[in-house]
Every structure is written in structure tokens, then in C-alpha cells.
Coordinates of C-alpha atoms and ligand atoms in Angstrom, one line a residue:
X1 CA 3.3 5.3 14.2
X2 CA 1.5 8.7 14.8
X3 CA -2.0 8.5 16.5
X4 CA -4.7 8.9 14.1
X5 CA -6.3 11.7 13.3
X6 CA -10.4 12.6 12.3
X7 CA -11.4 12.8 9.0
X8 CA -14.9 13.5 7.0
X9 CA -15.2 12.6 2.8
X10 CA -16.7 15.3 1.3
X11 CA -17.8 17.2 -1.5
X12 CA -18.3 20.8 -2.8
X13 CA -20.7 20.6 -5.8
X14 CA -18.7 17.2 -6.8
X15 CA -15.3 18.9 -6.4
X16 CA -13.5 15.6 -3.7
X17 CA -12.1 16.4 -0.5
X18 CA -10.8 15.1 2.4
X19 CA -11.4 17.4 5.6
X20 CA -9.1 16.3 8.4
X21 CA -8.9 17.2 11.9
X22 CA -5.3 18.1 12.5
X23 CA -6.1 20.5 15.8
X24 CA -4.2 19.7 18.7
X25 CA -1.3 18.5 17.4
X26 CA 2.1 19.4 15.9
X27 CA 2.1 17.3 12.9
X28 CA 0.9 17.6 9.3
X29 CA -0.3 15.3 6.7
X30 CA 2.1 14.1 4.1
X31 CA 2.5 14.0 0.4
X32 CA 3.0 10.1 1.0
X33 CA -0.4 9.9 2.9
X34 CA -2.3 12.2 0.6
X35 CA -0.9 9.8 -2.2
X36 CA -2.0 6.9 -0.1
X37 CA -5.5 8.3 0.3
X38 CA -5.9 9.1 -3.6
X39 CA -4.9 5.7 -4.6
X40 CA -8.1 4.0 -2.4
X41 CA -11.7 4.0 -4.3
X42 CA -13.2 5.4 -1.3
X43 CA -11.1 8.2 -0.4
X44 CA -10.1 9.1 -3.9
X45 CA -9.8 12.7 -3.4
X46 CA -9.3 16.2 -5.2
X47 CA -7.6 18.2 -2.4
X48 CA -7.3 17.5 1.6
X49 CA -8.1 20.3 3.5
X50 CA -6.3 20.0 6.7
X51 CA -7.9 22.2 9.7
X52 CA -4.7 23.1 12.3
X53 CA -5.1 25.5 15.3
X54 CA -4.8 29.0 15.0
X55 CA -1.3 30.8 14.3
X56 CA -2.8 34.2 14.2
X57 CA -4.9 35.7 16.3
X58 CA -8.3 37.4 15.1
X59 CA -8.2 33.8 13.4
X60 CA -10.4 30.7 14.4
X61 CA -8.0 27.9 12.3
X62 CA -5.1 27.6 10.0
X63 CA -6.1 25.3 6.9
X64 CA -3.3 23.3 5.4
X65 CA -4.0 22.2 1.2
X66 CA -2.8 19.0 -0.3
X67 CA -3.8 18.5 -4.0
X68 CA -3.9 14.9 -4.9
X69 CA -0.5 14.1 -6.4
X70 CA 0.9 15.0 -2.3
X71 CA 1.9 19.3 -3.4
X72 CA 0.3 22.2 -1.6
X73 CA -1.8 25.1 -2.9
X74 CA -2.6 28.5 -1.6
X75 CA -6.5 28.4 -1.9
X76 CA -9.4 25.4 -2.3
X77 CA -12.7 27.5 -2.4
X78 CA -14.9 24.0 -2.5
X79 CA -12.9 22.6 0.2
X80 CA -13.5 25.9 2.1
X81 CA -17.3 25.5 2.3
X82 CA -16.6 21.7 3.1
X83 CA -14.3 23.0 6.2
X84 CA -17.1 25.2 7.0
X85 CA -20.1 22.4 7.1
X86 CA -18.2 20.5 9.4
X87 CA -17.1 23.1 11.7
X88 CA -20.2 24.8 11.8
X89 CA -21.5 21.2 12.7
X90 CA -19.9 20.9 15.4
X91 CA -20.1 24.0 17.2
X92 CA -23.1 25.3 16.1
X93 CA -20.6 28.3 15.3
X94 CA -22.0 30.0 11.8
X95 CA -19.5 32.3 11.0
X96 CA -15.5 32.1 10.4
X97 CA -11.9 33.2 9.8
X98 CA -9.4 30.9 8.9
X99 CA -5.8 31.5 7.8
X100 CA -4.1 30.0 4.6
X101 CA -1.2 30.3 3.5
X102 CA -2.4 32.6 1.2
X103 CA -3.7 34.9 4.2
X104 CA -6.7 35.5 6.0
X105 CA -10.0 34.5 4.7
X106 CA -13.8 34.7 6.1
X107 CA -16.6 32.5 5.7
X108 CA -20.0 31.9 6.4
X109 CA -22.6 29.5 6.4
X110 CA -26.6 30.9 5.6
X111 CA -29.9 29.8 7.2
X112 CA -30.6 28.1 3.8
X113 CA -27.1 25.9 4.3
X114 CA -25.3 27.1 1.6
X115 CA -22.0 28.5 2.4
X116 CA -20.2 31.7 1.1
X117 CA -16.3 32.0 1.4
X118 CA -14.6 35.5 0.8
X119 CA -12.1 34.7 -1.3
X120 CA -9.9 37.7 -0.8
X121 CA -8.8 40.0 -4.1
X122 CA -7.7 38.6 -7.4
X123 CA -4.1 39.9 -8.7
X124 CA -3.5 40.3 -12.1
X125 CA 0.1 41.7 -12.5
X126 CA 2.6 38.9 -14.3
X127 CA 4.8 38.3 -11.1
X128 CA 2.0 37.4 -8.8
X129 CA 0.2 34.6 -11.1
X130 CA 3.0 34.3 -11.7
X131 CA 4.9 33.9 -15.3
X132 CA 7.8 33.3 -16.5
X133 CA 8.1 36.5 -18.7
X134 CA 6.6 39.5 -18.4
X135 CA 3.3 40.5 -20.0
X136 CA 2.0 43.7 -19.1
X137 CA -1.9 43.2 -20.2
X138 CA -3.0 40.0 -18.3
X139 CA -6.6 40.4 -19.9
X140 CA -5.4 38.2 -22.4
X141 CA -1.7 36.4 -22.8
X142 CA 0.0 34.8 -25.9
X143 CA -0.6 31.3 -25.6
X144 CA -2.6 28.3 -27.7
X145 CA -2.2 24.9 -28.3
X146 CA -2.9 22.7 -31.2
X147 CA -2.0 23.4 -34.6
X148 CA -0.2 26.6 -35.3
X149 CA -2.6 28.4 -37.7
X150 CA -5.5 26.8 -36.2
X151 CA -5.2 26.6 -32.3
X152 CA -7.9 24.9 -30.0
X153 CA -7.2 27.0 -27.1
X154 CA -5.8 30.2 -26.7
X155 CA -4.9 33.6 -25.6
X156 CA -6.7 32.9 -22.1
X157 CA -6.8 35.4 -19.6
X158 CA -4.8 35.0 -16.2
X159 CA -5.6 35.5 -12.8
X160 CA -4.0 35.2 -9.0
X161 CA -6.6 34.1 -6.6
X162 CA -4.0 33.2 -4.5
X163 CA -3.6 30.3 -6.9
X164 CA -2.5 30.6 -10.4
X165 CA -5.3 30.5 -13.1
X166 CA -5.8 30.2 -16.9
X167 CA -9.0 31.2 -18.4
X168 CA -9.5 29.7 -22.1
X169 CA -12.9 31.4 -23.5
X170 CA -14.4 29.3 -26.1
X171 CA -17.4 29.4 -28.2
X172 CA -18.5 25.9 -28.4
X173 CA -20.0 23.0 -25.9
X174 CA -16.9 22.8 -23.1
X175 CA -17.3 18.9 -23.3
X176 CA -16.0 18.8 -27.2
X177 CA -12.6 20.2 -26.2
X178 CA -9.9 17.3 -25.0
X179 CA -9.1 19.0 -21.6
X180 CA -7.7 15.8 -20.8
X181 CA -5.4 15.8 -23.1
X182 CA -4.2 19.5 -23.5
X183 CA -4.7 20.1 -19.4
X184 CA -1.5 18.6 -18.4
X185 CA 0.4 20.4 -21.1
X186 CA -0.8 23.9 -20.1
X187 CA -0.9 23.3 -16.4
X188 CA 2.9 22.4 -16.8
X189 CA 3.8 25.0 -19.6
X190 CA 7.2 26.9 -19.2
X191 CA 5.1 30.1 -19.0
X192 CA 4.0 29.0 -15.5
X193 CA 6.6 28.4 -12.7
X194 CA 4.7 27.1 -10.6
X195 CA 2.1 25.2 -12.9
X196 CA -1.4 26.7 -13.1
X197 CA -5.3 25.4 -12.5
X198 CA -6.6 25.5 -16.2
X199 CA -10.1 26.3 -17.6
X200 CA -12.0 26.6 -20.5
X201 CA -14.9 29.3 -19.7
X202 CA -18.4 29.7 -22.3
X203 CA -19.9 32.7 -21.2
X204 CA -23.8 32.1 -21.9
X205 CA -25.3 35.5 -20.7
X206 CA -24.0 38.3 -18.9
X207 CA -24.7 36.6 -15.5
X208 CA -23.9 32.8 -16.5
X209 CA -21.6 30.6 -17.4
X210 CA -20.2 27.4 -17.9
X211 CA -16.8 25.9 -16.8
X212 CA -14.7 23.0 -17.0
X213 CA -11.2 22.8 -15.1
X214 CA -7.8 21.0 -15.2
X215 CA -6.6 21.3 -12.1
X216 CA -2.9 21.8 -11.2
X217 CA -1.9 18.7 -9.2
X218 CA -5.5 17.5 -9.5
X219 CA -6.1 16.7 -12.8
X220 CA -10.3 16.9 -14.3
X221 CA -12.3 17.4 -11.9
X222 CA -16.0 17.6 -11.0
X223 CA -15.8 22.0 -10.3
X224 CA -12.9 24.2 -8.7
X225 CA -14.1 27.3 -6.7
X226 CA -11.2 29.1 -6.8
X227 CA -11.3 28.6 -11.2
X228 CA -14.8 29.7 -11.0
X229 CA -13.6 33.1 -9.1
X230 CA -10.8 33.1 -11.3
X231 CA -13.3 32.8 -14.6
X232 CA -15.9 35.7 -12.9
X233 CA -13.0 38.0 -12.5
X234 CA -11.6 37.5 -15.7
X235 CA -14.9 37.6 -17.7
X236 CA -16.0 40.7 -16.2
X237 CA -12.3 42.3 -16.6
X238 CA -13.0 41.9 -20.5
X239 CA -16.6 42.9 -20.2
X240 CA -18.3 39.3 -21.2
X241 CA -19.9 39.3 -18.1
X242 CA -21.1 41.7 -14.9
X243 CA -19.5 41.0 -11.7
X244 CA -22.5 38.1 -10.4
X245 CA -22.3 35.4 -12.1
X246 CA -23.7 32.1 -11.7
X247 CA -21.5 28.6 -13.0
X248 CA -22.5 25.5 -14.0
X249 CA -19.7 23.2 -13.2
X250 CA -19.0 19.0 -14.8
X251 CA -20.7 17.6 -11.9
X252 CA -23.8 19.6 -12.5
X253 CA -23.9 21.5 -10.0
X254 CA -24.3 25.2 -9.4
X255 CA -21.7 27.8 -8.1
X256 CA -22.1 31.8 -7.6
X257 CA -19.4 34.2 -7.7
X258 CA -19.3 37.8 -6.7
X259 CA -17.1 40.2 -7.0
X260 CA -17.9 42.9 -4.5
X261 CA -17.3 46.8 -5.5
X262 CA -14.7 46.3 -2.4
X263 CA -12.4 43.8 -5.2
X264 CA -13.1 41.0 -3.1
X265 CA -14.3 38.0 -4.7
X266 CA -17.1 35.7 -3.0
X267 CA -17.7 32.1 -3.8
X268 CA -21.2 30.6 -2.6
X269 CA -22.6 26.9 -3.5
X270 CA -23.2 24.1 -1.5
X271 CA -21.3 21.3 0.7
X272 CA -22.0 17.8 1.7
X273 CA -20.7 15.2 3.6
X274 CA -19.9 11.8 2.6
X275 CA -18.9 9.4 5.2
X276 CA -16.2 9.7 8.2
X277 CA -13.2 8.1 9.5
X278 CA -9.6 8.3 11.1
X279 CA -6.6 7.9 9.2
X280 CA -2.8 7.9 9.6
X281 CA -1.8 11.7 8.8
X282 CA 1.5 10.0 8.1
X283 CA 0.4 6.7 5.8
X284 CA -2.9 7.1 5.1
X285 CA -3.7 4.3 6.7
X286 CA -7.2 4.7 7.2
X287 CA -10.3 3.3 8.7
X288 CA -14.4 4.0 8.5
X289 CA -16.3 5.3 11.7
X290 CA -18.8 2.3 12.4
X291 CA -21.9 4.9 13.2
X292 CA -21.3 6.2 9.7
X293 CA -20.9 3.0 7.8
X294 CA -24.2 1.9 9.3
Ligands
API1 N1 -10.6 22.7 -6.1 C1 -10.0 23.9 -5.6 C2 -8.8 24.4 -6.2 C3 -7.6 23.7 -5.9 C4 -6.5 24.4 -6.6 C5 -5.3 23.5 -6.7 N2 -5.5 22.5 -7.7 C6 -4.1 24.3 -6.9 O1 -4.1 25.5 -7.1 O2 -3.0 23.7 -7.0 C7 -11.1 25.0 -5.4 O3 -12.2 24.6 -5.3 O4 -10.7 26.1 -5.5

């Protein structure tokens, strides 16, 4: 059995992750211990975060993703400001690069504790998201579901934020569409190789909106950063928004995205920690701190 690793529950605005401390050590947390993990009530989790020394330097960390059904993805923005509350934490340290496998990204956490993570810049040609056929205006892309003359959802917009994304804008209350039921069928849709994150966006001012997101290999859940940068950047390519916008995400809480004159998209919102452990990075097998269960 591998020695046990650190780990910290958390949360970004409601959005479940699991930060673990993989530094010092060669291994990596597997699909079967992330699907472990996910099955327990109390470490039921929306994507692992795994925080690896550095490969490159000018960087402080590598950070490995796990969603929960055990695959990887390119880029967590919630579990980036979790990463950052716990490192900053620890070393008092306020300000960070970290490498994905997406590339480099910085981060930051303000006097007021909220955290901001640079995101890096959005692509929107067809082969980066990517698709499966080409589409040369990614602004909007032929796609619904539901009936054929009357479709629920359709035509979203499509974005790389190193992660593919599906924007659906609709006009009514998010919570009267059935993303349960029509998430799984988009996020796998032929038109997307490797899946995609999917969200339905109401744009309720210039500098707000509201979001809901399927997430690929996740399924609902309670706000996605990186579908929140994804929904900025789109909204603002087709002129419903500006390029600061604040989000109101299912859990209720509050996200801001920016994108900067320099195309790079910043996420800012808040972080908290949950409760800590050590686990088996290859079972799961896991076990409470005692300080924190007191
Ligand atoms: N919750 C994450 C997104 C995870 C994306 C993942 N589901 C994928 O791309 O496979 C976020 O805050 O950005």
C-alpha cells in the first residue's frame, strides 16, 4: 500500500473539491481512488485538485485534475482558489504560479480573502474546443435539443478555456430547464471529441448574469469557474454583456469574471475549507484528522 497522503474538503462558492498534497512524491492519484472518494457522503467531490512539485521552473506547483467519474481536465478555476487558500495557509505566501496541464497560470489571494486566478486566454477556433467538424463562426454553432421545430436549447456559443465549453443563452429562469436531463446528452454529443462542460447562461444586465452548468465528467454542480469564464467571454464576444461581469451560480454564491484588454480572463470569488484528512492516493482509503473533527 502507498503511504498516505494530505488532504483538505473544500469548496469554491459550493463547487466540491478535494485538495491533496501529492508534493514529495512520485505518485499520482487514481481514477479508482477518485471513484472511491466520490462514492463516500463525506468526500463526495466535484474535481480533486492534486498539488505535485514543480516541473518547470518560474513555477511554484504542478496541479494534477481529476473530475469525479476518475478522467482528467485541463483547468478547475474553483478548485484553483481552493489550492490557493490552503497554500497561502500554510506559507503565509500570497501570491502564485502553478502549472497545469493546460500551461502556466497565476494566482493571488487579496487582503479581503477572496482569491483571483488568471485564467490564461480563451480560444475560439473549432480545433482547439475542439469539434468534430469545422465551424468557422464559433459565436454561435448549429446545435439544439428537444423537438425539432421547437428546441429547448440551442445554437450556444463555444469556448476553449483550456477546457471545452458550451454556452446555451436562454431567456427564462435557468432552474425551468431539465439540465439534468439534456446535460449528459450534450456533454457527450458527437460534435465534441472530448466531451464538453455545458451551460445555460441568462444574461440580466450588461454586467450580470446567471449560470447553471453540466459539467463534463462531473455532472450538476453547485458553480464551475472555468464555465463562468467561458460564459463572460462568450457573452461579451456577442455583445450581451461588457467584459466584468458578475455570476450568480446554483449554490448561491457569487463569482466575477474579467476579461482584461490583455485577452486574459480572471476568475475572482471565494474559497473555504471543510474539514481535513489523509487518504490512500491509490484507494481512497481515507481517514479524518482528529484536530479537525473536534
Ligand atoms: N469546476 C471546474 C471545472 C471543471 C471542468 C471539468 N468538469 C472538465 O473540464 O472536465 C471549474 O471551476 O472550472
Amino acid at each position: 500500500m502507498a503511504s498516505t497522503a494530505p488532504f483538505a474538503k473544500m469548496n469554491g462558492i459550493g463547487n466540491e473539491i478535494i485538495v491533496a498534497d501529492m508534493r514529495g512524491r512520485a505518485d499520482r492519484v487514481t481514477p479508482a481512488a477518485a471513484l472511491a472518494l466520490n462514492a463516500g457522503a463525506a468526500t463526495k467531490f466535484d474535481q480533486i485538485m492534486a498539488i505535485h512539485d514543480a516541473r518547470t521552473p518560474g513555477t511554484a506547483y504542478f496541479i494534477d485534475i481529476l473530475n469525479s467519474d476518475g478522467t482528467g481536465a485541463q483547468a478547475c478555476g474553483n478548485g484553483m482558489r481552493c489550492v490557493v487558500q490552503a497554500l497561502a495557509a500554510e506559507t503565509g505566501q500570497k501570491t502564485f504560479a502553478f502549472e497545469t496541464v493546460a500551461g502556466i497560470l497565476n494566482a493571488e489571494e487579496h487582503a479581503d480573502g477572496l482569491i483571483s486566478v488568471d485564467m490564461g486566454k480563451p480560444r475560439f477556433d473549432w480545433q482547439d474546443i475542439p469539434l468534430a467538424e469545422e465551424f468557422r463562426d464559433t459565436r454561435m454553432i448549429e446545435l439544439q435539443i428537444g423537438p425539432i421545430d421547437a428546441p429547448v436549447l440551442h445554437s450556444p456559443s463555444v469556448v476553449s478555456m483550456g477546457n471545452p465549453h458550451a454556452i446555451f443563452w436562454v431567456d427564462r429562469d435557468v432552474w425551468s430547464y431539465e439540465l439534468d436531463r439534456f446535460g449528459p446528452l450534450l456533454e457527450s454529443h458527437p460534435i465534441f471529441p472530448e466531451r464538453a462542460n455545458i451551460t445555460i447562461a441568462r444574461v440580466t444586465s450588461p454586467e450580470t448574469m446567471v449560470i447553471r452548468t453540466w459539467e463534463r465528467g462531473a455532472g450538476l454542480t453547485k458553480a464551475c469557474g472555468s464555465a463562468a469564464c467561458a460564459a463572460v467571454v462568450a457573452a461579451a464576444r456577442t455583445k450581451r454583456t461588457g467584459r466584468s461581469v458578475s455570476l450568480v451560480t446554483p449554490g448561491g454564491g457569487s463569482l466575477h469574471v474579467e476579461w482584461r484588454g490583455d485577452d486574459h480572463v480572471v476568475l475572482t470569488g471565494a474559497a473555504e475549507c471543510e474539514f481535513s484528512g489523509s487518504f490512500d492516493p491509490s484507494t481512497g482509503v481515507w481517514a479524518r484528522d482528529t484536530e479537525s473533527a473536534a
